[in-house]
Amino acid sequence: MKKVYRDIDNVNYWEKRWREAGEDKDYFDNLDIYPIKYAMQTIKDKNGVILECGSGLGRVLKHYHLNGYKIIGLEYDKGAVDKIKKQYPDINVMQGDVRKLPFKNETFDYIVSFG
């Protein structure tokens, strides 16, 4: 297990992390690794609507989007959302707080979150 010690608060930690990070790949080289392995074990219906909370730079979001799934990404950090949207303007990702979901009840068939 990797231990991470933060010398700054949560908001500033994630803003800094996503600002300094490069772009995530559009695909997984290995489907038997975290987090895609567990997403695939959970999401069984290609016609189901998926919410990914904490999309980061979009690794899982891009995988499902590019494979024709109906997925919405919700990410707290606006900089990360902007990076994803720059690469894929048509991807459904938004800035928001998982503690205050902007969706009606029963909107999603699957909700996943990694990290």
mmCIF file of N, CA and C in Angstrom:
data_model
loop_
_atom_site.group_PDB
_atom_site.id
_atom_site.type_symbol
_atom_site.label_atom_id
_atom_site.label_comp_id
_atom_site.label_asym_id
_atom_site.label_seq_id
_atom_site.Cartn_x
_atom_site.Cartn_y
_atom_site.Cartn_z
ATOM 1 N N MET A 1 0.846 -1.168 0.000
ATOM 2 C CA MET A 1 0.000 0.000 0.000
ATOM 3 C C MET A 1 0.897 1.238 0.000
ATOM 4 N N LYS A 2 0.534 2.181 -0.809
ATOM 5 C CA LYS A 2 1.276 3.439 -0.885
ATOM 6 C C LYS A 2 0.695 4.415 0.128
ATOM 7 N N LYS A 3 1.535 4.981 0.968
ATOM 8 C CA LYS A 3 1.094 5.987 1.916
ATOM 9 C C LYS A 3 1.397 7.361 1.345
ATOM 10 N N VAL A 4 0.436 8.250 1.458
ATOM 11 C CA VAL A 4 0.603 9.612 0.983
ATOM 12 C C VAL A 4 0.400 10.538 2.170
ATOM 13 N N TYR A 5 1.377 11.383 2.424
ATOM 14 C CA TYR A 5 1.269 12.366 3.488
ATOM 15 C C TYR A 5 1.054 13.726 2.856
ATOM 16 N N ARG A 6 0.031 14.408 3.303
ATOM 17 C CA ARG A 6 -0.305 15.702 2.723
ATOM 18 C C ARG A 6 0.092 16.821 3.669
ATOM 19 N N ASP A 7 0.766 17.799 3.120
ATOM 20 C CA ASP A 7 1.135 18.953 3.920
ATOM 21 C C ASP A 7 0.191 20.126 3.649
ATOM 22 N N ILE A 8 -0.826 19.889 2.822
ATOM 23 C CA ILE A 8 -1.815 20.914 2.509
ATOM 24 C C ILE A 8 -3.203 20.309 2.628
ATOM 25 N N ASP A 9 -4.219 21.150 2.650
ATOM 26 C CA ASP A 9 -5.588 20.654 2.791
ATOM 27 C C ASP A 9 -6.031 19.906 1.532
ATOM 28 N N ASN A 10 -7.140 19.199 1.650
ATOM 29 C CA ASN A 10 -7.644 18.342 0.569
ATOM 30 C C ASN A 10 -7.851 19.078 -0.746
ATOM 31 N N VAL A 11 -8.505 20.217 -0.704
ATOM 32 C CA VAL A 11 -8.803 20.951 -1.936
ATOM 33 C C VAL A 11 -7.514 21.327 -2.650
ATOM 34 N N ASN A 12 -6.576 21.910 -1.923
ATOM 35 C CA ASN A 12 -5.313 22.313 -2.542
ATOM 36 C C ASN A 12 -4.481 21.113 -2.988
ATOM 37 N N TYR A 13 -4.562 20.010 -2.239
ATOM 38 C CA TYR A 13 -3.837 18.802 -2.631
ATOM 39 C C TYR A 13 -4.289 18.327 -4.015
ATOM 40 N N TRP A 14 -5.621 18.186 -4.208
ATOM 41 C CA TRP A 14 -6.128 17.675 -5.484
ATOM 42 C C TRP A 14 -5.928 18.669 -6.610
ATOM 43 N N GLU A 15 -6.091 19.954 -6.350
ATOM 44 C CA GLU A 15 -5.834 20.955 -7.388
ATOM 45 C C GLU A 15 -4.391 20.858 -7.871
ATOM 46 N N LYS A 16 -3.468 20.745 -6.937
ATOM 47 C CA LYS A 16 -2.050 20.638 -7.288
ATOM 48 C C LYS A 16 -1.780 19.325 -8.031
ATOM 49 N N ARG A 17 -2.350 18.251 -7.550
ATOM 50 C CA ARG A 17 -2.105 16.943 -8.177
ATOM 51 C C ARG A 17 -2.559 16.922 -9.625
ATOM 52 N N TRP A 18 -3.785 17.381 -9.891
ATOM 53 C CA TRP A 18 -4.296 17.329 -11.264
ATOM 54 C C TRP A 18 -3.643 18.383 -12.148
ATOM 55 N N ARG A 19 -3.247 19.506 -11.587
ATOM 56 C CA ARG A 19 -2.563 20.541 -12.360
ATOM 57 C C ARG A 19 -1.200 20.039 -12.845
ATOM 58 N N GLU A 20 -0.505 19.286 -11.990
ATOM 59 C CA GLU A 20 0.832 18.808 -12.321
ATOM 60 C C GLU A 20 0.829 17.496 -13.109
ATOM 61 N N ALA A 21 -0.289 16.806 -13.130
ATOM 62 C CA ALA A 21 -0.368 15.505 -13.802
ATOM 63 C C ALA A 21 -0.529 15.695 -15.308
ATOM 64 N N GLY A 22 -0.049 14.737 -16.058
ATOM 65 C CA GLY A 22 -0.283 14.724 -17.499
ATOM 66 C C GLY A 22 -1.679 14.201 -17.780
ATOM 67 N N GLU A 23 -1.949 13.890 -19.023
ATOM 68 C CA GLU A 23 -3.251 13.334 -19.382
ATOM 69 C C GLU A 23 -3.257 11.834 -19.129
ATOM 70 N N ASP A 24 -4.414 11.311 -18.727
ATOM 71 C CA ASP A 24 -4.576 9.865 -18.599
ATOM 72 C C ASP A 24 -4.714 9.254 -19.989
ATOM 73 N N LYS A 25 -4.356 7.996 -20.088
ATOM 74 C CA LYS A 25 -4.555 7.273 -21.344
ATOM 75 C C LYS A 25 -6.049 7.155 -21.636
ATOM 76 N N ASP A 26 -6.348 6.872 -22.882
ATOM 77 C CA ASP A 26 -7.734 6.675 -23.303
ATOM 78 C C ASP A 26 -8.192 5.233 -23.087
ATOM 79 N N TYR A 27 -7.289 4.384 -22.718
ATOM 80 C CA TYR A 27 -7.592 2.952 -22.626
ATOM 81 C C TYR A 27 -6.705 2.324 -21.550
ATOM 82 N N PHE A 28 -7.031 1.099 -21.192
ATOM 83 C CA PHE A 28 -6.223 0.327 -20.250
ATOM 84 C C PHE A 28 -5.482 -0.742 -21.032
ATOM 85 N N ASP A 29 -4.182 -0.847 -20.822
ATOM 86 C CA ASP A 29 -3.395 -1.910 -21.450
ATOM 87 C C ASP A 29 -3.763 -3.271 -20.872
ATOM 88 N N ASN A 30 -4.166 -3.272 -19.617
ATOM 89 C CA ASN A 30 -4.478 -4.502 -18.891
ATOM 90 C C ASN A 30 -5.822 -4.301 -18.196
ATOM 91 N N LEU A 31 -6.807 -5.113 -18.560
ATOM 92 C CA LEU A 31 -8.140 -4.988 -17.967
ATOM 93 C C LEU A 31 -8.274 -5.727 -16.646
ATOM 94 N N ASP A 32 -7.187 -6.321 -16.193
ATOM 95 C CA ASP A 32 -7.229 -7.086 -14.952
ATOM 96 C C ASP A 32 -6.534 -6.333 -13.808
ATOM 97 N N ILE A 33 -6.512 -5.010 -13.888
ATOM 98 C CA ILE A 33 -5.884 -4.202 -12.849
ATOM 99 C C ILE A 33 -6.895 -3.205 -12.272
ATOM 100 N N TYR A 34 -6.550 -2.678 -11.113
ATOM 101 C CA TYR A 34 -7.335 -1.631 -10.481
ATOM 102 C C TYR A 34 -7.190 -0.350 -11.303
ATOM 103 N N PRO A 35 -8.220 0.394 -11.518
ATOM 104 C CA PRO A 35 -9.585 0.236 -11.067
ATOM 105 C C PRO A 35 -10.510 -0.432 -12.095
ATOM 106 N N ILE A 36 -10.039 -0.599 -13.329
ATOM 107 C CA ILE A 36 -10.937 -1.066 -14.392
ATOM 108 C C ILE A 36 -11.463 -2.472 -14.126
ATOM 109 N N LYS A 37 -10.673 -3.315 -13.507
ATOM 110 C CA LYS A 37 -11.113 -4.674 -13.175
ATOM 111 C C LYS A 37 -12.394 -4.632 -12.340
ATOM 112 N N TYR A 38 -12.419 -3.756 -11.346
ATOM 113 C CA TYR A 38 -13.567 -3.683 -10.445
ATOM 114 C C TYR A 38 -14.739 -2.941 -11.074
ATOM 115 N N ALA A 39 -14.456 -1.997 -11.931
ATOM 116 C CA ALA A 39 -15.534 -1.332 -12.666
ATOM 117 C C ALA A 39 -16.233 -2.345 -13.561
ATOM 118 N N MET A 40 -15.455 -3.180 -14.233
ATOM 119 C CA MET A 40 -16.034 -4.170 -15.137
ATOM 120 C C MET A 40 -16.820 -5.242 -14.376
ATOM 121 N N GLN A 41 -16.411 -5.546 -13.159
ATOM 122 C CA GLN A 41 -17.162 -6.502 -12.345
ATOM 123 C C GLN A 41 -18.497 -5.918 -11.901
ATOM 124 N N THR A 42 -18.560 -4.606 -11.798
ATOM 125 C CA THR A 42 -19.762 -3.925 -11.324
ATOM 126 C C THR A 42 -20.722 -3.599 -12.467
ATOM 127 N N ILE A 43 -20.201 -3.065 -13.554
ATOM 128 C CA ILE A 43 -21.031 -2.583 -14.656
ATOM 129 C C ILE A 43 -21.259 -3.711 -15.645
ATOM 130 N N LYS A 44 -22.469 -4.234 -15.629
ATOM 131 C CA LYS A 44 -22.794 -5.416 -16.443
ATOM 132 C C LYS A 44 -23.650 -5.098 -17.665
ATOM 133 N N ASP A 45 -24.328 -3.968 -17.666
ATOM 134 C CA ASP A 45 -25.284 -3.647 -18.727
ATOM 135 C C ASP A 45 -24.803 -2.430 -19.506
ATOM 136 N N LYS A 46 -24.474 -2.630 -20.767
ATOM 137 C CA LYS A 46 -23.978 -1.520 -21.587
ATOM 138 C C LYS A 46 -25.022 -0.420 -21.763
ATOM 139 N N ASN A 47 -26.289 -0.744 -21.559
ATOM 140 C CA ASN A 47 -27.351 0.252 -21.690
ATOM 141 C C ASN A 47 -27.641 0.988 -20.390
ATOM 142 N N GLY A 48 -26.990 0.586 -19.300
ATOM 143 C CA GLY A 48 -27.183 1.268 -18.027
ATOM 144 C C GLY A 48 -26.483 2.613 -18.026
ATOM 145 N N VAL A 49 -26.957 3.504 -17.179
ATOM 146 C CA VAL A 49 -26.357 4.830 -17.054
ATOM 147 C C VAL A 49 -25.412 4.807 -15.851
ATOM 148 N N ILE A 50 -24.185 5.290 -16.073
ATOM 149 C CA ILE A 50 -23.121 5.216 -15.070
ATOM 150 C C ILE A 50 -22.753 6.612 -14.597
ATOM 151 N N LEU A 51 -22.537 6.739 -13.297
ATOM 152 C CA LEU A 51 -21.945 7.946 -12.725
ATOM 153 C C LEU A 51 -20.605 7.543 -12.129
ATOM 154 N N GLU A 52 -19.550 8.236 -12.547
ATOM 155 C CA GLU A 52 -18.258 8.041 -11.897
ATOM 156 C C GLU A 52 -17.976 9.268 -11.048
ATOM 157 N N CYS A 53 -17.901 9.076 -9.752
ATOM 158 C CA CYS A 53 -17.606 10.159 -8.815
ATOM 159 C C CYS A 53 -16.107 10.223 -8.593
ATOM 160 N N GLY A 54 -15.550 11.397 -8.775
ATOM 161 C CA GLY A 54 -14.106 11.556 -8.624
ATOM 162 C C GLY A 54 -13.378 11.048 -9.845
ATOM 163 N N SER A 55 -13.701 11.595 -10.980
ATOM 164 C CA SER A 55 -13.152 11.112 -12.255
ATOM 165 C C SER A 55 -11.667 11.399 -12.434
ATOM 166 N N GLY A 56 -11.123 12.310 -11.651
ATOM 167 C CA GLY A 56 -9.712 12.658 -11.830
ATOM 168 C C GLY A 56 -9.483 13.161 -13.241
ATOM 169 N N LEU A 57 -8.476 12.589 -13.909
ATOM 170 C CA LEU A 57 -8.199 12.979 -15.292
ATOM 171 C C LEU A 57 -8.888 12.070 -16.303
ATOM 172 N N GLY A 58 -9.806 11.237 -15.834
ATOM 173 C CA GLY A 58 -10.724 10.559 -16.735
ATOM 174 C C GLY A 58 -10.369 9.186 -17.237
ATOM 175 N N ARG A 59 -9.469 8.486 -16.580
ATOM 176 C CA ARG A 59 -9.052 7.171 -17.093
ATOM 177 C C ARG A 59 -10.244 6.224 -17.258
ATOM 178 N N VAL A 60 -11.051 6.058 -16.222
ATOM 179 C CA VAL A 60 -12.223 5.171 -16.300
ATOM 180 C C VAL A 60 -13.296 5.806 -17.173
ATOM 181 N N LEU A 61 -13.526 7.076 -16.990
ATOM 182 C CA LEU A 61 -14.524 7.812 -17.763
ATOM 183 C C LEU A 61 -14.272 7.674 -19.260
ATOM 184 N N LYS A 62 -13.036 7.897 -19.688
ATOM 185 C CA LYS A 62 -12.685 7.790 -21.111
ATOM 186 C C LYS A 62 -12.882 6.374 -21.622
ATOM 187 N N HIS A 63 -12.478 5.393 -20.832
ATOM 188 C CA HIS A 63 -12.614 3.993 -21.246
ATOM 189 C C HIS A 63 -14.069 3.683 -21.589
ATOM 190 N N TYR A 64 -14.969 4.018 -20.696
ATOM 191 C CA TYR A 64 -16.383 3.712 -20.936
ATOM 192 C C TYR A 64 -16.978 4.596 -22.027
ATOM 193 N N HIS A 65 -16.647 5.860 -22.038
ATOM 194 C CA HIS A 65 -17.142 6.776 -23.069
ATOM 195 C C HIS A 65 -16.742 6.282 -24.468
ATOM 196 N N LEU A 66 -15.486 5.943 -24.637
ATOM 197 C CA LEU A 66 -14.991 5.521 -25.950
ATOM 198 C C LEU A 66 -15.497 4.147 -26.370
ATOM 199 N N ASN A 67 -16.026 3.393 -25.407
ATOM 200 C CA ASN A 67 -16.605 2.093 -25.719
ATOM 201 C C ASN A 67 -18.126 2.138 -25.809
ATOM 202 N N GLY A 68 -18.691 3.346 -25.904
ATOM 203 C CA GLY A 68 -20.109 3.512 -26.190
ATOM 204 C C GLY A 68 -21.045 3.420 -25.006
ATOM 205 N N TYR A 69 -20.529 3.503 -23.786
ATOM 206 C CA TYR A 69 -21.387 3.466 -22.603
ATOM 207 C C TYR A 69 -21.925 4.861 -22.315
ATOM 208 N N LYS A 70 -23.045 4.902 -21.607
ATOM 209 C CA LYS A 70 -23.618 6.175 -21.150
ATOM 210 C C LYS A 70 -23.028 6.455 -19.774
ATOM 211 N N ILE A 71 -22.055 7.349 -19.720
ATOM 212 C CA ILE A 71 -21.366 7.638 -18.469
ATOM 213 C C ILE A 71 -21.225 9.135 -18.261
ATOM 214 N N ILE A 72 -21.396 9.538 -17.018
ATOM 215 C CA ILE A 72 -21.190 10.922 -16.611
ATOM 216 C C ILE A 72 -20.094 10.923 -15.558
ATOM 217 N N GLY A 73 -19.141 11.814 -15.725
ATOM 218 C CA GLY A 73 -18.083 11.969 -14.737
ATOM 219 C C GLY A 73 -18.338 13.187 -13.873
ATOM 220 N N LEU A 74 -18.114 13.038 -12.591
ATOM 221 C CA LEU A 74 -18.236 14.148 -11.654
ATOM 222 C C LEU A 74 -16.899 14.291 -10.940
ATOM 223 N N GLU A 75 -16.284 15.453 -11.072
ATOM 224 C CA GLU A 75 -14.957 15.695 -10.490
ATOM 225 C C GLU A 75 -14.969 17.021 -9.746
ATOM 226 N N TYR A 76 -14.415 17.030 -8.560
ATOM 227 C CA TYR A 76 -14.398 18.226 -7.723
ATOM 228 C C TYR A 76 -13.496 19.322 -8.305
ATOM 229 N N ASP A 77 -12.388 18.931 -8.887
ATOM 230 C CA ASP A 77 -11.397 19.905 -9.352
ATOM 231 C C ASP A 77 -11.698 20.376 -10.777
ATOM 232 N N LYS A 78 -11.952 21.675 -10.929
ATOM 233 C CA LYS A 78 -12.284 22.242 -12.236
ATOM 234 C C LYS A 78 -11.137 22.081 -13.234
ATOM 235 N N GLY A 79 -9.900 22.169 -12.770
ATOM 236 C CA GLY A 79 -8.750 22.009 -13.664
ATOM 237 C C GLY A 79 -8.719 20.639 -14.313
ATOM 238 N N ALA A 80 -9.049 19.597 -13.554
ATOM 239 C CA ALA A 80 -9.094 18.243 -14.105
ATOM 240 C C ALA A 80 -10.214 18.122 -15.139
ATOM 241 N N VAL A 81 -11.364 18.697 -14.833
ATOM 242 C CA VAL A 81 -12.490 18.679 -15.776
ATOM 243 C C VAL A 81 -12.102 19.391 -17.071
ATOM 244 N N ASP A 82 -11.437 20.529 -16.951
ATOM 245 C CA ASP A 82 -11.016 21.289 -18.135
ATOM 246 C C ASP A 82 -10.048 20.476 -18.992
ATOM 247 N N LYS A 83 -9.130 19.733 -18.365
ATOM 248 C CA LYS A 83 -8.190 18.892 -19.122
ATOM 249 C C LYS A 83 -8.924 17.811 -19.906
ATOM 250 N N ILE A 84 -9.894 17.180 -19.269
ATOM 251 C CA ILE A 84 -10.667 16.132 -19.952
ATOM 252 C C ILE A 84 -11.448 16.735 -21.122
ATOM 253 N N LYS A 85 -12.144 17.855 -20.864
ATOM 254 C CA LYS A 85 -12.968 18.496 -21.893
ATOM 255 C C LYS A 85 -12.135 19.012 -23.070
ATOM 256 N N LYS A 86 -10.906 19.421 -22.796
ATOM 257 C CA LYS A 86 -10.028 19.882 -23.874
ATOM 258 C C LYS A 86 -9.716 18.734 -24.825
ATOM 259 N N GLN A 87 -9.501 17.559 -24.267
ATOM 260 C CA GLN A 87 -9.178 16.392 -25.076
ATOM 261 C C GLN A 87 -10.429 15.818 -25.749
ATOM 262 N N TYR A 88 -11.539 15.783 -25.021
ATOM 263 C CA TYR A 88 -12.796 15.220 -25.521
ATOM 264 C C TYR A 88 -13.940 16.195 -25.233
ATOM 265 N N PRO A 89 -14.183 17.175 -26.093
ATOM 266 C CA PRO A 89 -15.234 18.159 -25.833
ATOM 267 C C PRO A 89 -16.627 17.553 -25.675
ATOM 268 N N ASP A 90 -16.865 16.383 -26.258
ATOM 269 C CA ASP A 90 -18.193 15.778 -26.204
ATOM 270 C C ASP A 90 -18.390 14.849 -25.018
ATOM 271 N N ILE A 91 -17.367 14.647 -24.198
ATOM 272 C CA ILE A 91 -17.500 13.737 -23.060
ATOM 273 C C ILE A 91 -18.355 14.401 -21.982
ATOM 274 N N ASN A 92 -19.137 13.614 -21.288
ATOM 275 C CA ASN A 92 -20.049 14.145 -20.282
ATOM 276 C C ASN A 92 -19.359 14.133 -18.918
ATOM 277 N N VAL A 93 -18.669 15.214 -18.605
ATOM 278 C CA VAL A 93 -17.985 15.362 -17.324
ATOM 279 C C VAL A 93 -18.269 16.755 -16.796
ATOM 280 N N MET A 94 -18.449 16.854 -15.492
ATOM 281 C CA MET A 94 -18.755 18.149 -14.899
ATOM 282 C C MET A 94 -18.042 18.317 -13.570
ATOM 283 N N GLN A 95 -17.847 19.557 -13.215
ATOM 284 C CA GLN A 95 -17.272 19.877 -11.917
ATOM 285 C C GLN A 95 -18.396 19.846 -10.900
ATOM 286 N N GLY A 96 -18.153 19.201 -9.765
ATOM 287 C CA GLY A 96 -19.168 19.147 -8.728
ATOM 288 C C GLY A 96 -18.675 18.440 -7.487
ATOM 289 N N ASP A 97 -19.485 18.477 -6.468
ATOM 290 C CA ASP A 97 -19.162 17.912 -5.163
ATOM 291 C C ASP A 97 -20.028 16.679 -4.926
ATOM 292 N N VAL A 98 -19.393 15.556 -4.685
ATOM 293 C CA VAL A 98 -20.121 14.302 -4.473
ATOM 294 C C VAL A 98 -21.048 14.377 -3.257
ATOM 295 N N ARG A 99 -20.758 15.307 -2.362
ATOM 296 C CA ARG A 99 -21.616 15.467 -1.182
ATOM 297 C C ARG A 99 -22.891 16.229 -1.502
ATOM 298 N N LYS A 100 -22.951 16.818 -2.708
ATOM 299 C CA LYS A 100 -24.125 17.589 -3.139
ATOM 300 C C LYS A 100 -24.426 17.226 -4.587
ATOM 301 N N LEU A 101 -24.850 16.011 -4.819
ATOM 302 C CA LEU A 101 -25.077 15.540 -6.185
ATOM 303 C C LEU A 101 -26.180 16.347 -6.874
ATOM 304 N N PRO A 102 -25.923 16.801 -8.089
ATOM 305 C CA PRO A 102 -26.901 17.607 -8.822
ATOM 306 C C PRO A 102 -27.840 16.765 -9.695
ATOM 307 N N PHE A 103 -28.180 15.574 -9.232
ATOM 308 C CA PHE A 103 -29.006 14.668 -10.029
ATOM 309 C C PHE A 103 -30.230 14.228 -9.231
ATOM 310 N N LYS A 104 -31.295 13.901 -9.944
ATOM 311 C CA LYS A 104 -32.487 13.365 -9.299
ATOM 312 C C LYS A 104 -32.225 11.924 -8.858
ATOM 313 N N ASN A 105 -32.972 11.479 -7.871
ATOM 314 C CA ASN A 105 -32.877 10.085 -7.436
ATOM 315 C C ASN A 105 -33.167 9.151 -8.608
ATOM 316 N N GLU A 106 -32.511 8.028 -8.607
ATOM 317 C CA GLU A 106 -32.704 6.962 -9.586
ATOM 318 C C GLU A 106 -32.314 7.373 -11.006
ATOM 319 N N THR A 107 -31.395 8.313 -11.135
ATOM 320 C CA THR A 107 -30.886 8.710 -12.446
ATOM 321 C C THR A 107 -29.937 7.655 -13.001
ATOM 322 N N PHE A 108 -29.210 6.973 -12.105
ATOM 323 C CA PHE A 108 -28.139 6.079 -12.520
ATOM 324 C C PHE A 108 -28.419 4.619 -12.167
ATOM 325 N N ASP A 109 -27.912 3.753 -13.050
ATOM 326 C CA ASP A 109 -27.966 2.325 -12.774
ATOM 327 C C ASP A 109 -26.715 1.864 -12.026
ATOM 328 N N TYR A 110 -25.610 2.591 -12.231
ATOM 329 C CA TYR A 110 -24.345 2.272 -11.593
ATOM 330 C C TYR A 110 -23.672 3.554 -11.105
ATOM 331 N N ILE A 111 -23.087 3.480 -9.933
ATOM 332 C CA ILE A 111 -22.252 4.564 -9.429
ATOM 333 C C ILE A 111 -20.938 3.942 -9.001
ATOM 334 N N VAL A 112 -19.834 4.461 -9.544
ATOM 335 C CA VAL A 112 -18.512 3.952 -9.183
ATOM 336 C C VAL A 112 -17.638 5.122 -8.738
ATOM 337 N N SER A 113 -16.703 4.798 -7.859
ATOM 338 C CA SER A 113 -15.756 5.789 -7.368
ATOM 339 C C SER A 113 -14.500 5.059 -6.940
ATOM 340 N N PHE A 114 -13.366 5.531 -7.393
ATOM 341 C CA PHE A 114 -12.087 4.888 -7.100
ATOM 342 C C PHE A 114 -11.121 5.918 -6.542
ATOM 343 N N GLY A 115 -10.647 5.687 -5.351
ATOM 344 C CA GLY A 115 -9.651 6.588 -4.790
ATOM 345 C C GLY A 115 -10.162 7.360 -3.616
#
